[in-house]
PDB file of C-alpha atoms in Angstrom:
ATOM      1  CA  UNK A 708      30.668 -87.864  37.366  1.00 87.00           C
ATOM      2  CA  UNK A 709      29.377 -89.811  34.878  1.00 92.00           C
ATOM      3  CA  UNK A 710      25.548 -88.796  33.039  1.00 94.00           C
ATOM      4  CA  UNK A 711      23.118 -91.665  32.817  1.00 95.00           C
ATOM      5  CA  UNK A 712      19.915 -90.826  30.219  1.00 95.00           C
ATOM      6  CA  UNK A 713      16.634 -92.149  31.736  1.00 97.00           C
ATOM      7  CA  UNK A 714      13.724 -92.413  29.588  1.00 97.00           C
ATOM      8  CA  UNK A 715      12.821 -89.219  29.845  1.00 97.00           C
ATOM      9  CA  UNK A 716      15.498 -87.194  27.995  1.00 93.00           C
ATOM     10  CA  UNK A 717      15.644 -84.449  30.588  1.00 96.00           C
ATOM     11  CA  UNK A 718      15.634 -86.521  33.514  1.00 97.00           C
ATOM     12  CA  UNK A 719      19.344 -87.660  34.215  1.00 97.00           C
ATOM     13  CA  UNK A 720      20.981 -89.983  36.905  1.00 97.00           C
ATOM     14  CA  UNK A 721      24.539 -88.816  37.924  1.00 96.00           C
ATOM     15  CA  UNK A 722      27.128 -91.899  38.607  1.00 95.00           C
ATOM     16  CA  UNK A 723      29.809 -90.155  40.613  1.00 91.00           C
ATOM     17  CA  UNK A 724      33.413 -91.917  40.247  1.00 93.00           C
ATOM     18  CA  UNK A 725      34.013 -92.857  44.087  1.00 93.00           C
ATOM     19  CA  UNK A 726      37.847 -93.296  45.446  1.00 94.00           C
ATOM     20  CA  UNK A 727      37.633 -95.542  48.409  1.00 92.00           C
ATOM     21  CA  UNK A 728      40.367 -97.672  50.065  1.00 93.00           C
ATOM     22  CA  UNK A 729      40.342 -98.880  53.633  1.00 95.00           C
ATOM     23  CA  UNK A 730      40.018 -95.421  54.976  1.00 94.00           C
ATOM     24  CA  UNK A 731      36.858 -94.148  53.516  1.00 93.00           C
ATOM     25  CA  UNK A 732      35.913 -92.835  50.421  1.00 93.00           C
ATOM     26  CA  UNK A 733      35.622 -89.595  48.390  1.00 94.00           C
ATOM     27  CA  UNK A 734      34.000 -88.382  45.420  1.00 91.00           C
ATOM     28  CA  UNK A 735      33.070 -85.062  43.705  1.00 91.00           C
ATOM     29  CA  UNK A 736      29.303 -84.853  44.482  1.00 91.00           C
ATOM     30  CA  UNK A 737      28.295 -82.041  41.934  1.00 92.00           C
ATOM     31  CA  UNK A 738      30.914 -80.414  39.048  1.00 91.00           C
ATOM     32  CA  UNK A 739      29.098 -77.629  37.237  1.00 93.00           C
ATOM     33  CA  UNK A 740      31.301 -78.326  34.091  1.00 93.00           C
ATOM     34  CA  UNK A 741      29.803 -81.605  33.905  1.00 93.00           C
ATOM     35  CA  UNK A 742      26.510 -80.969  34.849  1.00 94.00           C
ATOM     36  CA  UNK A 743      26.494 -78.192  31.688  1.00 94.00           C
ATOM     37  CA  UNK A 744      27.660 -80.530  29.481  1.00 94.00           C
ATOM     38  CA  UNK A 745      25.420 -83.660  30.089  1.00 94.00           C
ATOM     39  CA  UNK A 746      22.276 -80.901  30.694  1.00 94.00           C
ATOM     40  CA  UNK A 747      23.236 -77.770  28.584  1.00 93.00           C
ATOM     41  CA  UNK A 748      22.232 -75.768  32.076  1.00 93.00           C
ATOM     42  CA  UNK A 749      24.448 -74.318  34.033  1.00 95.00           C
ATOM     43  CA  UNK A 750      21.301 -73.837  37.044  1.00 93.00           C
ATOM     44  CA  UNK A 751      21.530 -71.405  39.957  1.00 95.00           C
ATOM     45  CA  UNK A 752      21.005 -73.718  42.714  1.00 97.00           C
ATOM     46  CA  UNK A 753      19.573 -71.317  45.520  1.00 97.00           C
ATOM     47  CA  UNK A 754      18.885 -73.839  48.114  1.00 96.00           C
ATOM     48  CA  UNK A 755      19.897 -76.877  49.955  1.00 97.00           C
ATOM     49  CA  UNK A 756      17.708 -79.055  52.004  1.00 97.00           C
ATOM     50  CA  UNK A 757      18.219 -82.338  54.124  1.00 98.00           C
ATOM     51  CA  UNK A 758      15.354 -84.370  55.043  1.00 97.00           C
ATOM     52  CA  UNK A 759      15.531 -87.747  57.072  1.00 98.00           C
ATOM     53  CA  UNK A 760      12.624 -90.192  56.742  1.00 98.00           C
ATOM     54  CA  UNK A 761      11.970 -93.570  58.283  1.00 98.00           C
ATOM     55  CA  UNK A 762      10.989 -96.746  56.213  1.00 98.00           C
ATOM     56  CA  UNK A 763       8.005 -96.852  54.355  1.00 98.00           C
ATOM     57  CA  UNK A 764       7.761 -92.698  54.382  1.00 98.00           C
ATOM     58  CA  UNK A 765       6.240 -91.706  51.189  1.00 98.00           C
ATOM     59  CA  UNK A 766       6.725 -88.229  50.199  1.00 97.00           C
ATOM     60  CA  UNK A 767       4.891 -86.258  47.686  1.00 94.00           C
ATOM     61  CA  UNK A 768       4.892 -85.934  44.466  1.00 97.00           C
ATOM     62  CA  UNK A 769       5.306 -82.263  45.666  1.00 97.00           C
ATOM     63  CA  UNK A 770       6.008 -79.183  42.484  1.00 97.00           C
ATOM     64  CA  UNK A 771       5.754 -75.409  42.433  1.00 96.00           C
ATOM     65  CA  UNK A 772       2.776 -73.861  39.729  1.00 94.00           C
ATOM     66  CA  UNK A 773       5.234 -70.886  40.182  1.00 94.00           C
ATOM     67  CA  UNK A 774       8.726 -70.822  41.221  1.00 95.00           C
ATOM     68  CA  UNK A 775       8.873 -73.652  39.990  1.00 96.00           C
ATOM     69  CA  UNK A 776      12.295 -75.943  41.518  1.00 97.00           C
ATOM     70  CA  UNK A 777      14.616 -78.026  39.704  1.00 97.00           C
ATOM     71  CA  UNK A 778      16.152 -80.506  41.840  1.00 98.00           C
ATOM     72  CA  UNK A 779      19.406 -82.195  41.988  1.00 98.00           C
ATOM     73  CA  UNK A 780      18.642 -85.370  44.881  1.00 98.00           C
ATOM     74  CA  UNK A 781      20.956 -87.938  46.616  1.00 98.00           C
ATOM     75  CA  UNK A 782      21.183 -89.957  49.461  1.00 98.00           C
ATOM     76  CA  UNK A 783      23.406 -89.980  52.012  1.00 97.00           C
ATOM     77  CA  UNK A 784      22.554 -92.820  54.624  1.00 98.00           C
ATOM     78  CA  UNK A 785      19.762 -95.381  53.616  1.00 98.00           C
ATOM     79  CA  UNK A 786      17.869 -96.104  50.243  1.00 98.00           C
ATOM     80  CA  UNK A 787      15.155 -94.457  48.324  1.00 98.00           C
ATOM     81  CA  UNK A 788      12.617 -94.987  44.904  1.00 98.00           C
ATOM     82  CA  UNK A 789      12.876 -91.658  43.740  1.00 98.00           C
ATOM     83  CA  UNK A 790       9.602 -90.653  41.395  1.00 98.00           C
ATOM     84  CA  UNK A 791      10.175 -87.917  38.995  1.00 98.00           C
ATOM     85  CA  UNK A 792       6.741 -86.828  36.529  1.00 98.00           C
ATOM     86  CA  UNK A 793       6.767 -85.088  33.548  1.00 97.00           C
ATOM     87  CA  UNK A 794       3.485 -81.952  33.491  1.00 96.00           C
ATOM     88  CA  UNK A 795       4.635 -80.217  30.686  1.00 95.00           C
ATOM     89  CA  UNK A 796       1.695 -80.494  28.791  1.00 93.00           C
ATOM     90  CA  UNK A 797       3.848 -79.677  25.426  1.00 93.00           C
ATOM     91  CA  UNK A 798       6.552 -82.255  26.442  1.00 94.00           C
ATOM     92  CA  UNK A 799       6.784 -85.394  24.180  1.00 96.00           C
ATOM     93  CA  UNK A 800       6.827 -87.605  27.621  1.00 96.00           C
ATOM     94  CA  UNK A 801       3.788 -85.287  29.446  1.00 95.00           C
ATOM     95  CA  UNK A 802       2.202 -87.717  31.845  1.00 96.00           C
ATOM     96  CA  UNK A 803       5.177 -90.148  31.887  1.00 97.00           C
ATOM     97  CA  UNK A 804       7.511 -91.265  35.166  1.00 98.00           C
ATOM     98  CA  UNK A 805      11.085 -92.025  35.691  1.00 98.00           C
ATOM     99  CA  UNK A 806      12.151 -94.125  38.890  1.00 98.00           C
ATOM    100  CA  UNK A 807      15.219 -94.668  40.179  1.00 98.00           C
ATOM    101  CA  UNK A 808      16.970 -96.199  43.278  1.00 98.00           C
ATOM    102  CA  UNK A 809      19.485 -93.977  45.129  1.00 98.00           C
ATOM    103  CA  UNK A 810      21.112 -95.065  47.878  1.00 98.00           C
ATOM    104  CA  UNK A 811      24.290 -94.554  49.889  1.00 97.00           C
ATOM    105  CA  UNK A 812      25.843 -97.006  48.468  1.00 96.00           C
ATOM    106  CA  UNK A 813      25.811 -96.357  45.002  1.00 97.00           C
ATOM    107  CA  UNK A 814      25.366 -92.575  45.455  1.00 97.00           C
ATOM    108  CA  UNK A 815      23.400 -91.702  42.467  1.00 98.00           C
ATOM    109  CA  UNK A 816      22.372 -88.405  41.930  1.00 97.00           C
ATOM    110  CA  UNK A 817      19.035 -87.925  39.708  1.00 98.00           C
ATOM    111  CA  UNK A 818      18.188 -84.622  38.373  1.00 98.00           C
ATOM    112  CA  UNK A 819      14.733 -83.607  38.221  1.00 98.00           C
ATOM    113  CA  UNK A 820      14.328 -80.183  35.818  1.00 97.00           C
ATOM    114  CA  UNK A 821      11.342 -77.664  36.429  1.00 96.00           C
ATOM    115  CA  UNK A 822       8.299 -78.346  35.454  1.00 96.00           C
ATOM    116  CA  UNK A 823       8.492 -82.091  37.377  1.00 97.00           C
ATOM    117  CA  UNK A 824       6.735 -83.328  40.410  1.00 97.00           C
ATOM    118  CA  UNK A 825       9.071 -85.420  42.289  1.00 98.00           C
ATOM    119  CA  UNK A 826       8.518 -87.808  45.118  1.00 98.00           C
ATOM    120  CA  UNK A 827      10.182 -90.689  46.843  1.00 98.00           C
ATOM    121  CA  UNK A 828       9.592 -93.506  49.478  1.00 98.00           C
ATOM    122  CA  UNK A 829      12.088 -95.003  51.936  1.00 98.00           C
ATOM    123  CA  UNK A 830      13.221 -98.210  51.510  1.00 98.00           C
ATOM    124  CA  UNK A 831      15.914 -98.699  53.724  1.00 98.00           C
ATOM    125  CA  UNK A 832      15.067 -98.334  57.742  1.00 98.00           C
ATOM    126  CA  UNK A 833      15.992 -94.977  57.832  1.00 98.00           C
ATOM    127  CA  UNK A 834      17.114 -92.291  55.082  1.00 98.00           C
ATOM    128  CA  UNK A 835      18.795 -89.117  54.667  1.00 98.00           C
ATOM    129  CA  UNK A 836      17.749 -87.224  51.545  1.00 96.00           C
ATOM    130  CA  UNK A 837      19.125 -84.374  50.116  1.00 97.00           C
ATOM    131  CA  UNK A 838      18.904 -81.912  47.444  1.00 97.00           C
ATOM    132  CA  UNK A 839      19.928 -78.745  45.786  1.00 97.00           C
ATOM    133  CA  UNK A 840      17.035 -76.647  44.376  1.00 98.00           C
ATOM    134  CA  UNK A 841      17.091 -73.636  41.921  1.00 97.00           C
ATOM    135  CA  UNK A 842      14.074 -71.739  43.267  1.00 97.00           C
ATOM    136  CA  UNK A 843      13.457 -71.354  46.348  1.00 97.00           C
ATOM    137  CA  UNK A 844      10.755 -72.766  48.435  1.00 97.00           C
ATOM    138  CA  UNK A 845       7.341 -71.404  47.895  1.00 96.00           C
ATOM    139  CA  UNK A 846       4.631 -72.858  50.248  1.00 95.00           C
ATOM    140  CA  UNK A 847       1.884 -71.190  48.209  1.00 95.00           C
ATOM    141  CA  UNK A 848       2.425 -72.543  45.434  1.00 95.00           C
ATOM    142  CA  UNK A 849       3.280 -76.309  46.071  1.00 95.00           C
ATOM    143  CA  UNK A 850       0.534 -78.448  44.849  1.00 96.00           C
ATOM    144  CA  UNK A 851       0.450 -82.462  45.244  1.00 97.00           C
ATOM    145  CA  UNK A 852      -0.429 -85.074  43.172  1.00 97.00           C
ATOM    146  CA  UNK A 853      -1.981 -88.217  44.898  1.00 98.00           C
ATOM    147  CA  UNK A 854       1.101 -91.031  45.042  1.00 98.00           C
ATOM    148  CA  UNK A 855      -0.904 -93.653  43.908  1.00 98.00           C
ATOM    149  CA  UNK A 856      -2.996 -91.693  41.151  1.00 97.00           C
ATOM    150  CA  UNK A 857      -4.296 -94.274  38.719  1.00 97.00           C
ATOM    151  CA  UNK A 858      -3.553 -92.628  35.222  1.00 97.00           C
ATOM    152  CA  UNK A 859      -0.200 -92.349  36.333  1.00 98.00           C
ATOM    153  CA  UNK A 860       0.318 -96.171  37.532  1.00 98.00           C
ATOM    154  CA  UNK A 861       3.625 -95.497  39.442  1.00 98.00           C
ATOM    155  CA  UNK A 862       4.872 -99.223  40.243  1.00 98.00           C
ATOM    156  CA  UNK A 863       6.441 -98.109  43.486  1.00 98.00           C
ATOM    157  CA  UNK A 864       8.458-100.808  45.445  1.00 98.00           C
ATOM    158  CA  UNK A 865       6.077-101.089  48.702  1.00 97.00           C
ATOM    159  CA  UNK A 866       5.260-104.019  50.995  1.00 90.00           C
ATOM    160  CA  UNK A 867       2.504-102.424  52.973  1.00 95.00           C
ATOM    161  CA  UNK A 868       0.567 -98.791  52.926  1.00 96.00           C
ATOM    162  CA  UNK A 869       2.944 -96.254  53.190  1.00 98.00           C
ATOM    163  CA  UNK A 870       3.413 -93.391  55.491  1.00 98.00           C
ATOM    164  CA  UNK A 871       1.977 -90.306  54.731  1.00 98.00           C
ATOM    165  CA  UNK A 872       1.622 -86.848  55.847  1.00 97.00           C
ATOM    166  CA  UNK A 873      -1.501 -85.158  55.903  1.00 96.00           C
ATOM    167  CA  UNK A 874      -0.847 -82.978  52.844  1.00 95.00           C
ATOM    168  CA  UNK A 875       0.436 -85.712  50.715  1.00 97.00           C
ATOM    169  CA  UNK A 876      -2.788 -88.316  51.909  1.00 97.00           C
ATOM    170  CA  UNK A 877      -5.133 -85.561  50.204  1.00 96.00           C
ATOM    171  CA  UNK A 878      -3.475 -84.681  46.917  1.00 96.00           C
ATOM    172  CA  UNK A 879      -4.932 -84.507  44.155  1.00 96.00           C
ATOM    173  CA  UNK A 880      -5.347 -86.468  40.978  1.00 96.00           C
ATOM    174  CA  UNK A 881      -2.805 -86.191  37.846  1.00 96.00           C
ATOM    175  CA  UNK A 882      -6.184 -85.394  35.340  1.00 94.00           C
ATOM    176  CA  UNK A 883      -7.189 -82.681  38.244  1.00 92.00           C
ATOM    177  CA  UNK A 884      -3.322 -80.938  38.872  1.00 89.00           C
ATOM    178  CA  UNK A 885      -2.163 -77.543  37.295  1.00 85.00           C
ATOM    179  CA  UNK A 886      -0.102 -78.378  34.597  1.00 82.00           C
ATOM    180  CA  UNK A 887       2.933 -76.453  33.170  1.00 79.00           C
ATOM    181  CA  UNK A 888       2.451 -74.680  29.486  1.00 72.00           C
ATOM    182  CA  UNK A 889       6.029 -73.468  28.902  1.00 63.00           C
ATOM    183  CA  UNK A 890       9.623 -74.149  30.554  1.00 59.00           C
TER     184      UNK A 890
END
C-alpha cells in the first residue's frame, strides 16, 4: 500500500499495489505496518461494516460526540464521493473537507481519524461500501450534519436531489453541530 496526503494532513488515501493477470486480481487491503508508518497509529479497529447503496444514495455526514469512530472506507463493487470534515475546533483545518473518489476499480482506501464526520454518495448504479471502525457503534451519540450545509460548501458530484434517509434529510447545520475540543 502506498499513503496518499490529502489536504488535510490527517486524512489519508491508501493506493493498494494490485497483482492482476487474466485470472483475477489480489492485493493486501490493510497492513498495520504500513498504516503505522504513514499515520503514526497503530488503531484497534473493533468493527467491520458493509453497506450497499443504490445511485444517487447520499449518506450522512454521520460522527459520534462520544465514542467517537475512526474509519478506514473502500469500495468493493461500484463508485463513491467520499466526504470526510474536520470538527476539531483546535485543528488548523476545523471546518474544512476532503473528497475523494473510491471505487472498485481503483480500490482506494481513505482514512477518516476521530473527530471527522464522514459521508458519501453513490455514483455508480449500485455500491458496496465498507469500512473498519475503531469504536464501536453508538446510536446515542451519532449526530448529523445537513449534506448540503452552506458554510461548509461541499461541491458534491450530483445530477439531481439525492436520496436521503429520514435522519440524514433533518440534520443539522455545521454552525449548530457539537464540535470536538480534544483528540
Amino acid at each position: 500500500m502506498i499513503a496518499h496526503q490529502t489536504s488535510i494532513a490527517d486524512v489519508l488515501v491508501f493506493e493498494p499495489k494490485v497483482f492482476g493477470d487474466d485470472r483475477g486480481f489480489f492485493y493486501e487491503s490493510f497492513n498495520e505496518n504500513v498504516f503505522a508508518e504513514a499515520t503514526g497509529l497503530r488503531p484497534r479497529f473493533v468493527q467491520d461494516n458493509h453497506s450497499k447503496s443504490a445511485k444517487n444514495v447520499l449518506r450522512g455526514l454521520h460522527y459520534q460526540i462520544q465514542q467517537p469512530q475512526g474509519k478506514l472506507v473502500r469500495v468493493t463493487l461500484g463508485a463513491v464521493f467520499d466526504v470526510a470534515v474536520d470538527l476539531r475546533i483546535n485543528s488548523p483545518t476545523y471546518g474544512q473537507w476532503v473528497g475523494e473518489v473510491l471505487s472498485q476499480e481503483n480500490k482506494k482506501m481513505l482514512w477518516v481519524p476521530e473527530g471527522f464526520a464522514h459521508g458519501f454518495l453513490v455514483l455508480s448504479e449500485s455500491a458496496e461500501f465498507l469500512y473498519k471502525t475503531t469504536d464501536f457503534y453508538a446510536p446515542q451519540h451519532e449526530r448529523c450534519i445537513i449534506w448540503n450545509d452552506t458554510t461548509l460548501d461541499i461541491a458534491w458530484p450530483l445530477e439531481t436531489a439525492p436520496a436521503l434517509s429520514a435522519k440524514d434529510a433533518q440534520g443539522s447545520h455545521f454552525t449548530d453541530a457539537e464540535k470536538f475540543t480534544a483528540l
